[in-house]
Backbone as numpy.savetxt, mean C-alpha at the origin, in Angstrom:
# Nx Ny Nz CAx CAy CAz Cx Cy Cz
-29.65 35.96 -17.03 -28.88 35.15 -16.15 -29.77 34.22 -15.52
-29.09 33.06 -15.26 -29.82 32.12 -14.18 -29.73 32.67 -12.71
-30.65 32.15 -12.14 -31.12 32.31 -10.97 -30.03 31.63 -9.98
-29.67 32.21 -8.99 -28.43 31.58 -8.02 -28.90 30.17 -7.25
-28.19 29.55 -7.39 -28.65 28.00 -6.71 -27.94 28.07 -5.02
-28.96 27.70 -4.54 -28.97 27.68 -2.66 -28.14 26.67 -2.36
-28.35 25.54 -3.20 -27.40 24.24 -2.80 -26.76 23.75 -4.05
-24.96 23.35 -3.74 -24.62 22.81 -4.86 -24.99 21.51 -5.35
-24.88 21.32 -6.52 -24.99 19.74 -7.20 -24.31 18.98 -6.57
-24.56 17.86 -5.97 -23.68 16.70 -5.33 -23.65 15.43 -6.41
-22.33 15.53 -6.80 -22.13 14.19 -7.78 -21.70 12.96 -7.32
-21.30 12.78 -6.09 -20.90 11.61 -5.29 -21.11 11.85 -3.99
-20.76 10.45 -3.43 -20.80 10.54 -1.86 -19.38 9.73 -1.35
-18.78 9.96 -0.34 -17.97 9.32 0.09 -18.13 7.87 0.41
-19.33 7.88 0.71 -19.77 6.37 1.03 -20.06 5.52 -0.04
-20.48 6.08 -1.12 -20.65 5.46 -2.58 -19.30 5.16 -3.16
-18.22 6.29 -3.09 -17.11 6.04 -3.62 -16.19 4.84 -2.77
-16.26 4.94 -1.88 -15.48 3.76 -0.79 -16.11 2.50 -1.31
-17.44 2.17 -1.38 -17.86 0.84 -1.86 -17.22 0.66 -3.31
-16.94 1.29 -3.97 -16.44 1.22 -5.48 -15.08 0.72 -5.38
-14.28 0.78 -4.65 -12.94 0.47 -4.67 -12.88 -1.08 -4.36
-11.71 -1.49 -5.21 -11.72 -3.18 -5.40 -10.42 -3.35 -4.68
-10.40 -3.73 -3.56 -9.24 -3.88 -2.54 -8.86 -5.61 -3.13
-7.41 -5.63 -3.25 -6.75 -6.87 -3.27 -6.99 -7.70 -1.94
-6.38 -8.83 -1.76 -5.89 -9.71 -0.84 -4.68 -9.27 -0.35
-4.36 -9.19 0.98 -2.99 -8.93 1.34 -1.88 -9.61 0.79
-0.86 -9.07 0.52 0.33 -10.01 0.12 0.77 -10.65 1.28
1.02 -11.89 0.87 1.41 -12.99 1.92 2.66 -13.60 1.25
3.65 -13.92 2.34 4.84 -14.71 1.84 5.19 -15.46 2.71
5.58 -16.77 2.28 5.84 -17.76 3.08 7.46 -18.01 3.49
7.90 -17.77 4.87 9.35 -17.90 4.87 9.66 -19.20 4.95
11.06 -19.22 5.36 11.93 -20.60 5.13 11.29 -21.39 6.30
10.64 -21.16 7.37 10.31 -22.25 8.49 8.72 -22.40 8.30
8.26 -22.01 7.14 6.92 -22.12 6.58 6.03 -21.19 7.35
6.38 -20.17 7.96 5.69 -19.01 8.53 5.39 -18.05 7.61
3.82 -17.82 7.72 3.66 -16.53 6.57 3.21 -15.55 7.20
4.06 -14.41 6.43 3.89 -12.98 6.84 3.12 -12.33 6.07
2.49 -11.36 6.45 1.51 -10.45 5.50 2.03 -8.83 5.25
2.18 -8.46 4.22 2.51 -7.19 3.90 0.95 -6.44 3.53
0.42 -5.52 4.77 -0.49 -4.73 4.60 -0.67 -4.17 3.25
-2.01 -3.78 2.84 -2.19 -2.71 1.56 -2.03 -1.36 2.16
-0.73 -0.45 1.50 -0.59 0.90 1.97 -1.58 1.30 1.37
-2.39 1.21 0.20 -3.51 2.02 -0.29 -4.54 1.91 0.78
-4.50 0.96 1.65 -5.90 1.14 2.55 -5.68 1.41 3.65
-4.27 1.80 4.03 -3.90 2.79 5.33 -4.42 4.33 5.23
-4.59 5.05 6.33 -5.08 6.41 6.14 -3.95 6.98 5.49
-4.43 8.16 4.54 -3.64 8.25 3.41 -2.51 9.18 3.68
-2.38 10.19 4.80 -1.14 10.94 5.29 -0.10 9.63 5.67
-0.24 8.69 6.39 0.70 7.69 6.67 0.89 6.87 5.81
0.00 6.69 4.79 0.60 6.04 3.66 1.29 6.41 2.75
1.35 8.12 2.63 2.25 8.81 1.91 3.63 8.83 2.47
3.51 9.12 3.59 4.85 9.13 4.33 5.59 7.67 4.03
5.14 6.49 4.26 5.49 5.10 4.23 5.91 5.01 2.76
5.23 5.30 1.90 5.51 4.78 0.49 7.01 5.93 -0.23
6.83 7.18 0.51 7.90 7.94 0.16 9.41 7.17 0.72
9.36 6.45 2.08 10.10 5.62 2.39 10.51 4.85 1.66
9.45 4.05 1.02 9.98 2.86 0.46 10.57 3.42 -1.02
9.88 4.38 -1.58 10.67 4.68 -2.94 12.12 5.01 -2.83
12.46 5.76 -1.65 13.81 6.30 -1.50 14.70 4.99 -1.43
14.14 3.84 -1.08 15.21 2.72 -1.13 16.23 2.82 0.19
15.84 3.64 0.99 17.14 3.50 2.34 16.21 3.24 3.46
16.84 2.61 4.22 16.32 2.30 5.72 15.27 1.43 5.69
15.35 0.10 4.86 14.58 -0.82 4.81 13.92 -1.24 6.06
14.57 -1.50 7.11 13.98 -1.94 8.26 13.12 -1.12 8.83
13.59 0.25 8.85 12.65 1.27 9.50 11.38 1.37 8.73
11.16 1.27 7.15 9.96 0.96 6.35 9.35 -0.16 7.25
9.97 -1.53 7.07 9.22 -2.68 7.54 8.71 -2.70 8.71
9.33 -2.18 9.52 8.77 -2.02 11.16 7.66 -1.14 11.01
7.64 -0.22 10.19 5.94 0.86 9.96 5.12 -0.30 9.17
5.36 -1.04 8.14 4.50 -1.57 7.17 4.08 -2.87 7.83
4.85 -3.87 8.33 4.50 -5.36 8.96 4.10 -4.96 10.35
3.32 -5.95 10.79 3.26 -6.23 12.38 4.19 -6.40 12.87
4.77 -6.14 14.50 5.81 -6.44 14.92 6.24 -7.96 15.01
5.38 -8.84 14.93 5.51 -10.35 14.64 6.17 -10.54 13.45
5.59 -10.16 12.32 5.94 -10.37 11.05 7.02 -9.90 10.64
7.49 -8.57 11.51 8.89 -8.00 11.10 10.03 -8.74 11.82
9.67 -9.34 13.14 10.42 -10.10 13.65 11.00 -11.21 13.02
9.89 -12.06 12.03 10.03 -13.45 11.53 10.68 -12.83 10.34
10.58 -11.83 9.67 11.37 -11.78 8.43 12.81 -11.31 8.71
13.12 -10.63 10.02 14.39 -10.45 10.38 15.22 -11.49 10.61
14.51 -12.47 11.46 15.26 -13.81 11.64 15.71 -14.50 10.28
15.34 -14.42 9.25 15.59 -14.77 8.11 16.97 -14.22 7.79
17.57 -13.52 8.17 18.73 -13.00 8.09 19.15 -12.53 6.44
18.17 -12.17 5.86 17.98 -11.87 4.45 19.45 -10.86 3.98
20.03 -11.16 3.17 20.96 -9.83 2.47 20.22 -8.84 1.95
20.83 -7.73 1.69 20.51 -6.57 1.27 19.52 -6.90 0.12
20.22 -7.75 -0.88 19.61 -7.86 -2.17 18.39 -8.71 -2.06
18.15 -9.71 -1.23 17.03 -10.73 -0.76 16.16 -9.62 -0.43
16.25 -8.85 0.67 15.38 -8.08 1.35 14.59 -6.96 0.34
15.52 -6.44 -0.49 14.98 -5.36 -1.42 14.12 -6.32 -2.35
14.61 -7.49 -2.92 13.62 -8.05 -3.71 12.32 -8.45 -3.25
12.29 -8.96 -1.85 10.87 -9.11 -1.49 9.93 -7.65 -1.10
10.58 -6.76 -1.01 9.81 -5.23 -0.65 9.45 -5.03 -2.08
10.30 -5.21 -3.19 9.86 -4.94 -4.36 8.30 -5.91 -5.17
8.82 -7.20 -4.67 7.64 -8.06 -4.90 6.20 -7.65 -4.06
6.36 -7.19 -3.02 5.19 -6.74 -2.31 4.54 -5.50 -2.89
5.41 -4.71 -3.18 4.98 -3.34 -3.70 4.34 -3.34 -5.12
5.09 -4.49 -6.13 4.88 -4.64 -7.25 3.17 -5.33 -7.54
2.90 -6.25 -6.20 1.51 -6.83 -6.42 0.50 -5.82 -6.10
0.70 -4.81 -5.13 -0.31 -3.81 -4.92 -0.13 -2.88 -6.06
0.92 -2.46 -6.71 0.91 -1.64 -7.99 0.13 -2.21 -9.05
0.47 -3.48 -9.35 -0.36 -4.34 -10.57 -1.99 -4.37 -10.36
-2.31 -4.15 -8.85 -3.60 -4.02 -8.95 -4.28 -2.71 -8.95
-3.45 -1.59 -8.25 -4.06 -0.43 -8.14 -3.33 0.67 -9.43
-2.40 0.06 -9.86 -1.80 0.94 -10.72 -0.57 2.09 -10.08
0.40 2.53 -10.70 1.25 3.34 -10.23 0.74 4.85 -9.85
1.23 5.35 -8.96 1.02 6.69 -8.31 0.54 7.81 -9.53
1.58 7.37 -10.20 1.51 8.45 -11.67 0.39 8.41 -12.42
-0.34 7.45 -12.56 -1.19 6.99 -13.47 -2.45 7.94 -13.01
-2.72 7.99 -11.85 -3.93 8.92 -11.52 -5.18 8.21 -11.66
-6.27 9.14 -11.62 -7.40 8.47 -11.52 -8.02 8.18 -12.74
-7.73 9.22 -13.75 -8.02 8.90 -15.23 -7.81 7.71 -15.37
-6.58 7.29 -15.42 -6.30 5.81 -15.99 -6.77 4.73 -15.41
-7.41 4.98 -14.51 -7.91 3.61 -13.61 -9.17 3.29 -14.05
-10.02 4.09 -14.81 -10.94 3.88 -15.50 -11.11 2.98 -16.52
């Protein structure tokens, strides 16, 4: 029988793992008045807040509730001023989501497929 180890074997550190993450530039979209708004990277948010927001996005309901959390107040106001139809608003949100999914992969792919 092998002797008991006093200390566990460390395989990684949070510091090193954080440095390995390739983060995309934020998704930016030009509005009709040439103002540019930015959709922050949900994957760069604190994980519990990100999970809650992603769940709301995936539900497809309460789009403005989602946008008020996702965008800065100024960017949400500028987007609201565009008076988009529901179809247009959903298309904008899908474009931002797709941008980040294309970079990170979808949530269902997990860590194994990221390498």
